[in-house]
PDB file of C-alpha atoms in Angstrom:
ATOM      1  CA  MET A   1       3.098   5.721  10.332  1.00 96.00           C
ATOM      2  CA  ILE A   2       2.366   5.649   6.691  1.00 98.00           C
ATOM      3  CA  ILE A   3      -1.151   6.113   4.784  1.00 98.00           C
ATOM      4  CA  LEU A   4      -1.227   4.391   2.009  1.00 98.00           C
ATOM      5  CA  ILE A   5      -4.096   5.808   0.441  1.00 98.00           C
ATOM      6  CA  THR A   6      -5.283   4.312  -3.364  1.00 98.00           C
ATOM      7  CA  GLY A   7      -8.532   3.658  -5.153  1.00 96.00           C
ATOM      8  CA  ALA A   8     -10.274   4.270  -8.324  1.00 92.00           C
ATOM      9  CA  SER A   9     -10.078   6.970 -10.687  1.00 88.00           C
ATOM     10  CA  HIS A  10     -11.770  10.763  -9.670  1.00 90.00           C
ATOM     11  CA  THR A  11     -12.481   9.620  -6.020  1.00 93.00           C
ATOM     12  CA  GLY A  12     -10.218  12.204  -4.301  1.00 90.00           C
ATOM     13  CA  LYS A  13      -7.059  10.326  -3.301  1.00 93.00           C
ATOM     14  CA  THR A  14      -4.786  13.606  -3.923  1.00 91.00           C
ATOM     15  CA  LEU A  15      -7.024  15.780  -2.210  1.00 91.00           C
ATOM     16  CA  LEU A  16      -7.441  13.626   0.383  1.00 94.00           C
ATOM     17  CA  ALA A  17      -3.691  13.467   0.281  1.00 95.00           C
ATOM     18  CA  GLN A  18      -2.988  17.011   0.698  1.00 93.00           C
ATOM     19  CA  ARG A  19      -5.757  17.529   3.300  1.00 94.00           C
ATOM     20  CA  MET A  20      -3.513  15.091   5.465  1.00 95.00           C
ATOM     21  CA  LEU A  21      -0.652  16.926   4.794  1.00 95.00           C
ATOM     22  CA  GLU A  22      -2.523  19.890   5.839  1.00 94.00           C
ATOM     23  CA  GLU A  23      -3.781  18.398   8.676  1.00 93.00           C
ATOM     24  CA  TYR A  24      -0.872  16.013   9.652  1.00 94.00           C
ATOM     25  CA  LYS A  25       1.938  18.259   8.510  1.00 95.00           C
ATOM     26  CA  TYR A  26       3.021  14.426   7.030  1.00 96.00           C
ATOM     27  CA  PRO A  27       5.079  14.933   3.620  1.00 96.00           C
ATOM     28  CA  TYR A  28       3.505  13.016   0.626  1.00 94.00           C
ATOM     29  CA  LEU A  29       4.516  10.546  -2.523  1.00 97.00           C
ATOM     30  CA  SER A  30       2.164  10.361  -5.722  1.00 96.00           C
ATOM     31  CA  ILE A  31       2.778   7.543  -7.312  1.00 97.00           C
ATOM     32  CA  ASP A  32       1.903   9.192 -10.240  1.00 94.00           C
ATOM     33  CA  HIS A  33       4.586  11.600  -9.936  1.00 94.00           C
ATOM     34  CA  LEU A  34       7.059   8.730  -9.804  1.00 97.00           C
ATOM     35  CA  LYS A  35       5.655   6.890 -12.427  1.00 96.00           C
ATOM     36  CA  MET A  36       5.802   9.844 -14.604  1.00 94.00           C
ATOM     37  CA  GLY A  37       9.232  10.730 -14.141  1.00 96.00           C
ATOM     38  CA  LEU A  38      10.091   6.721 -14.550  1.00 97.00           C
ATOM     39  CA  ILE A  39       8.238   7.359 -17.912  1.00 96.00           C
ATOM     40  CA  ARG A  40       9.846  10.963 -18.770  1.00 95.00           C
ATOM     41  CA  SER A  41      13.554   9.915 -18.056  1.00 97.00           C
ATOM     42  CA  GLY A  42      13.222   6.838 -19.933  1.00 96.00           C
ATOM     43  CA  LYS A  43      13.987   4.390 -16.852  1.00 96.00           C
ATOM     44  CA  THR A  44      10.934   1.963 -18.605  1.00 96.00           C
ATOM     45  CA  VAL A  45       9.220   2.048 -22.128  1.00 96.00           C
ATOM     46  CA  LEU A  46       5.905   1.543 -20.033  1.00 95.00           C
ATOM     47  CA  THR A  47       2.962   4.429 -20.644  1.00 93.00           C
ATOM     48  CA  PRO A  48       0.845   6.084 -18.733  1.00 91.00           C
ATOM     49  CA  GLU A  49      -1.899   3.636 -20.079  1.00 88.00           C
ATOM     50  CA  ASP A  50      -0.114   0.698 -19.139  1.00 93.00           C
ATOM     51  CA  ASP A  51      -1.838   0.227 -15.369  1.00 89.00           C
ATOM     52  CA  GLU A  52      -1.758  -3.161 -14.598  1.00 92.00           C
ATOM     53  CA  ALA A  53       2.175  -3.354 -15.771  1.00 96.00           C
ATOM     54  CA  LEU A  54       2.798   0.018 -14.233  1.00 97.00           C
ATOM     55  CA  THR A  55       1.712  -1.776 -10.553  1.00 96.00           C
ATOM     56  CA  ASP A  56       3.928  -4.705 -11.189  1.00 97.00           C
ATOM     57  CA  PHE A  57       6.894  -2.237 -11.895  1.00 97.00           C
ATOM     58  CA  LEU A  58       6.314   0.503  -9.393  1.00 98.00           C
ATOM     59  CA  TRP A  59       4.727  -1.664  -6.376  1.00 98.00           C
ATOM     60  CA  PRO A  60       8.352  -2.849  -5.573  1.00 98.00           C
ATOM     61  CA  ILE A  61       9.812   0.205  -5.648  1.00 98.00           C
ATOM     62  CA  VAL A  62       7.323   2.331  -3.164  1.00 98.00           C
ATOM     63  CA  ARG A  63       7.034  -0.606  -1.363  1.00 98.00           C
ATOM     64  CA  GLU A  64      10.867  -0.337   0.046  1.00 98.00           C
ATOM     65  CA  MET A  65      10.421   3.544   0.170  1.00 98.00           C
ATOM     66  CA  ILE A  66       7.205   2.345   3.075  1.00 98.00           C
ATOM     67  CA  LYS A  67       9.922  -0.058   4.354  1.00 98.00           C
ATOM     68  CA  THR A  68      12.653   2.580   4.735  1.00 98.00           C
ATOM     69  CA  ALA A  69      10.472   5.060   6.097  1.00 98.00           C
ATOM     70  CA  ILE A  70       8.717   2.816   8.995  1.00 98.00           C
ATOM     71  CA  GLU A  71      12.682   1.556   9.382  1.00 98.00           C
ATOM     72  CA  ASN A  72      13.568   5.611  10.157  1.00 98.00           C
ATOM     73  CA  ARG A  73      10.226   6.077  11.940  1.00 98.00           C
ATOM     74  CA  GLN A  74       9.562   8.600   9.661  1.00 98.00           C
ATOM     75  CA  ASN A  75       5.417   9.534   8.257  1.00 98.00           C
ATOM     76  CA  LEU A  76       4.381   9.452   4.647  1.00 98.00           C
ATOM     77  CA  ILE A  77       1.358   9.894   2.964  1.00 98.00           C
ATOM     78  CA  VAL A  78       1.782   7.232   0.048  1.00 98.00           C
ATOM     79  CA  GLU A  79      -0.943   8.120  -2.504  1.00 97.00           C
ATOM     80  CA  GLY A  80      -2.129   6.440  -5.976  1.00 96.00           C
ATOM     81  CA  CYS A  81      -3.578   3.953  -7.590  1.00 93.00           C
ATOM     82  CA  TYR A  82      -0.680   1.500  -8.258  1.00 96.00           C
ATOM     83  CA  ILE A  83      -1.154  -0.138  -4.967  1.00 97.00           C
ATOM     84  CA  PRO A  84      -1.967  -4.016  -5.223  1.00 97.00           C
ATOM     85  CA  PHE A  85      -5.052  -5.915  -3.734  1.00 98.00           C
ATOM     86  CA  ASP A  86      -2.349  -8.524  -1.883  1.00 98.00           C
ATOM     87  CA  TRP A  87      -0.689  -5.216  -0.873  1.00 98.00           C
ATOM     88  CA  ARG A  88      -0.395  -6.524   2.502  1.00 98.00           C
ATOM     89  CA  LYS A  89       1.759  -9.870   2.115  1.00 98.00           C
ATOM     90  CA  ASP A  90       5.106  -7.620   1.122  1.00 98.00           C
ATOM     91  CA  PHE A  91       4.920  -6.382   4.636  1.00 98.00           C
ATOM     92  CA  ASP A  92       5.525  -8.442   8.358  1.00 97.00           C
ATOM     93  CA  ASP A  93       3.626  -7.414  11.502  1.00 97.00           C
ATOM     94  CA  GLN A  94       6.303  -5.025  12.283  1.00 96.00           C
ATOM     95  CA  TYR A  95       5.337  -2.941   9.103  1.00 98.00           C
ATOM     96  CA  LEU A  96       2.116  -3.493   9.090  1.00 98.00           C
ATOM     97  CA  LYS A  97       1.315  -1.960  12.801  1.00 98.00           C
ATOM     98  CA  SER A  98       2.870   1.353  11.216  1.00 98.00           C
ATOM     99  CA  ILE A  99       0.776   1.302   8.431  1.00 98.00           C
ATOM    100  CA  ARG A 100      -2.262   2.919   7.696  1.00 97.00           C
ATOM    101  CA  PHE A 101      -4.796   1.927   4.552  1.00 98.00           C
ATOM    102  CA  VAL A 102      -7.316   3.939   3.045  1.00 97.00           C
ATOM    103  CA  CYS A 103      -9.284   3.092  -0.177  1.00 97.00           C
ATOM    104  CA  LEU A 104     -11.881   5.588  -1.732  1.00 97.00           C
ATOM    105  CA  ALA A 105     -14.540   4.319  -3.849  1.00 97.00           C
ATOM    106  CA  MET A 106     -17.642   5.315  -4.763  1.00 96.00           C
ATOM    107  CA  THR A 107     -20.780   4.039  -5.189  1.00 96.00           C
ATOM    108  CA  ASP A 108     -23.002   3.922  -8.612  1.00 97.00           C
ATOM    109  CA  SER A 109     -25.879   5.745  -7.255  1.00 96.00           C
ATOM    110  CA  PHE A 110     -23.163   8.511  -5.541  1.00 96.00           C
ATOM    111  CA  ILE A 111     -22.006   9.150  -9.464  1.00 96.00           C
ATOM    112  CA  ASP A 112     -24.883   9.155 -11.095  1.00 95.00           C
ATOM    113  CA  ALA A 113     -26.179  12.037  -8.626  1.00 94.00           C
ATOM    114  CA  HIS A 114     -23.134  13.534  -8.939  1.00 91.00           C
ATOM    115  CA  PHE A 115     -21.071  12.896 -12.451  1.00 91.00           C
ATOM    116  CA  GLU A 116     -21.025  16.456 -13.411  1.00 87.00           C
ATOM    117  CA  GLU A 117     -19.240  17.642 -10.055  1.00 87.00           C
ATOM    118  CA  ILE A 118     -17.180  14.782 -10.105  1.00 87.00           C
ATOM    119  CA  MET A 119     -15.979  15.653 -13.742  1.00 83.00           C
ATOM    120  CA  ASN A 120     -15.899  19.426 -12.073  1.00 79.00           C
ATOM    121  CA  HIS A 121     -13.280  18.469  -9.767  1.00 69.00           C
ATOM    122  CA  ASN A 122     -11.350  16.735 -12.095  1.00 65.00           C
ATOM    123  CA  SER A 123      -8.189  19.154 -11.770  1.00 54.00           C
ATOM    124  CA  ASP A 124      -8.365  19.958  -8.261  1.00 54.00           C
ATOM    125  CA  ILE A 125      -5.307  19.703  -7.015  1.00 55.00           C
ATOM    126  CA  GLU A 126      -3.443  17.799 -10.211  1.00 56.00           C
ATOM    127  CA  THR A 127      -3.848  19.540 -13.238  1.00 56.00           C
ATOM    128  CA  ARG A 128      -5.375  16.400 -16.063  1.00 52.00           C
ATOM    129  CA  LEU A 129      -3.245  17.069 -19.121  1.00 52.00           C
ATOM    130  CA  HIS A 130      -5.121  14.641 -20.840  1.00 53.00           C
ATOM    131  CA  ASN A 131      -8.755  14.979 -20.502  1.00 52.00           C
ATOM    132  CA  VAL A 132      -9.783  11.642 -21.462  1.00 63.00           C
ATOM    133  CA  ASP A 133     -13.880  11.365 -22.112  1.00 74.00           C
ATOM    134  CA  ILE A 134     -15.187   9.536 -19.306  1.00 83.00           C
ATOM    135  CA  LYS A 135     -18.474   8.075 -19.021  1.00 91.00           C
ATOM    136  CA  PRO A 136     -20.230   7.269 -15.762  1.00 93.00           C
ATOM    137  CA  GLU A 137     -20.527   4.038 -16.756  1.00 95.00           C
ATOM    138  CA  SER A 138     -16.654   3.640 -17.313  1.00 93.00           C
ATOM    139  CA  LEU A 139     -16.028   5.633 -13.838  1.00 95.00           C
ATOM    140  CA  LYS A 140     -18.763   2.863 -11.973  1.00 97.00           C
ATOM    141  CA  GLU A 141     -16.680  -0.081 -13.849  1.00 96.00           C
ATOM    142  CA  ASP A 142     -13.312   1.573 -12.220  1.00 95.00           C
ATOM    143  CA  ASN A 143     -15.029   1.781  -8.517  1.00 97.00           C
ATOM    144  CA  HIS A 144     -16.263  -1.958  -9.023  1.00 97.00           C
ATOM    145  CA  PHE A 145     -13.043  -2.798  -9.479  1.00 97.00           C
ATOM    146  CA  TYR A 146     -11.286  -1.715  -6.823  1.00 97.00           C
ATOM    147  CA  ILE A 147     -14.437  -2.554  -4.587  1.00 98.00           C
ATOM    148  CA  ASN A 148     -14.339  -6.024  -5.791  1.00 98.00           C
ATOM    149  CA  GLY A 149     -10.346  -6.224  -5.527  1.00 98.00           C
ATOM    150  CA  PHE A 150     -10.061  -5.021  -2.110  1.00 98.00           C
ATOM    151  CA  ASP A 151     -12.482  -6.976  -0.785  1.00 97.00           C
ATOM    152  CA  ARG A 152     -11.269 -10.207  -2.017  1.00 97.00           C
ATOM    153  CA  TYR A 153      -8.423  -9.585   0.421  1.00 98.00           C
ATOM    154  CA  GLY A 154     -10.836  -8.265   3.355  1.00 97.00           C
ATOM    155  CA  GLU A 155      -9.565  -4.473   2.817  1.00 97.00           C
ATOM    156  CA  GLN A 156     -11.970  -2.046   4.119  1.00 94.00           C
ATOM    157  CA  VAL A 157     -13.117  -0.032   1.111  1.00 96.00           C
ATOM    158  CA  MET A 158     -14.166   3.832   2.033  1.00 95.00           C
ATOM    159  CA  LEU A 159     -17.494   3.995   0.074  1.00 95.00           C
ATOM    160  CA  ILE A 160     -18.347   7.648  -1.365  1.00 95.00           C
ATOM    161  CA  ASP A 161     -22.337   7.378  -0.990  1.00 93.00           C
ATOM    162  CA  THR A 162     -23.920  10.545   0.239  1.00 90.00           C
ATOM    163  CA  ASP A 163     -21.453  12.972   0.866  1.00 87.00           C
ATOM    164  CA  TYR A 164     -17.988  13.614  -0.361  1.00 88.00           C
ATOM    165  CA  GLU A 165     -16.596  15.831   2.154  1.00 89.00           C
ATOM    166  CA  ASP A 166     -18.462  13.567   4.868  1.00 91.00           C
ATOM    167  CA  THR A 167     -16.350  10.327   3.743  1.00 90.00           C
ATOM    168  CA  ILE A 168     -13.529  12.762   3.973  1.00 88.00           C
ATOM    169  CA  LYS A 169     -13.818  14.604   7.360  1.00 90.00           C
ATOM    170  CA  SER A 170     -14.826  11.171   9.206  1.00 90.00           C
ATOM    171  CA  ILE A 171     -11.403   9.913   7.619  1.00 90.00           C
ATOM    172  CA  LEU A 172      -9.127  12.774   8.647  1.00 89.00           C
ATOM    173  CA  GLU A 173     -10.590  12.570  12.163  1.00 87.00           C
ATOM    174  CA  ASN A 174     -10.199   8.661  12.573  1.00 81.00           C
ATOM    175  CA  ARG A 175      -6.268   9.336  12.323  1.00 70.00           C
ATOM    176  CA  ASN A 176      -5.393   6.425  14.071  1.00 62.00           C
ATOM    177  CA  ASN A 177      -7.816   3.809  12.158  1.00 58.00           C
TER     178      ASN A 177
END
C-alpha cells in the first residue's frame, strides 16, 4: 500500500505521516527531504520558494518511486505538497488500486479560531528553519488553492473544521480507504 499525503501548508501532513509510520509501521518519504537534498547537492537551481517548478521537477521522480514500491509489493507513505492535482493520470488501474490518497486542508473558520495554535505547532515534527511571517489570510488562500485544485479533479479533501485530532484519528482508523 502506498499512502500519498498532501495538502496545504501547516495542516499537519508530516505529523500525520509520522503517526502513520508509528501506527502502520510503514516507512515514509518526505518529498521536502528529497527537495532539499537535490537543492543542497546542486542537482537543481530551483529554490524552496519555486513551488510550481518544484512540483514539475520532483513529481516524475516521486511517481516512479511509487511505481517501483508497488511493483515490489512494498508499503510506503509519501508526504509533501509537491503532488500535482491530476496525479492519477500518471498511474493505470494496476497501480491505483494500491494507492490511498489523503489531502488535508483547513476551513476558514478553523483557521480563524485556531490560528495561534496552528502557528505554535509549526515545528512539531520538523524544524522550520525559515520562519516566514504567515498571516491568517495567506494560510486561508493556500488552503483554498488545495481544496479547489483537488476538487477540480474529483479528489476528496479531508477538511479540518472543528478538531484536528479527531480528523487525524478518523484518517488513521480508516486504514484501507
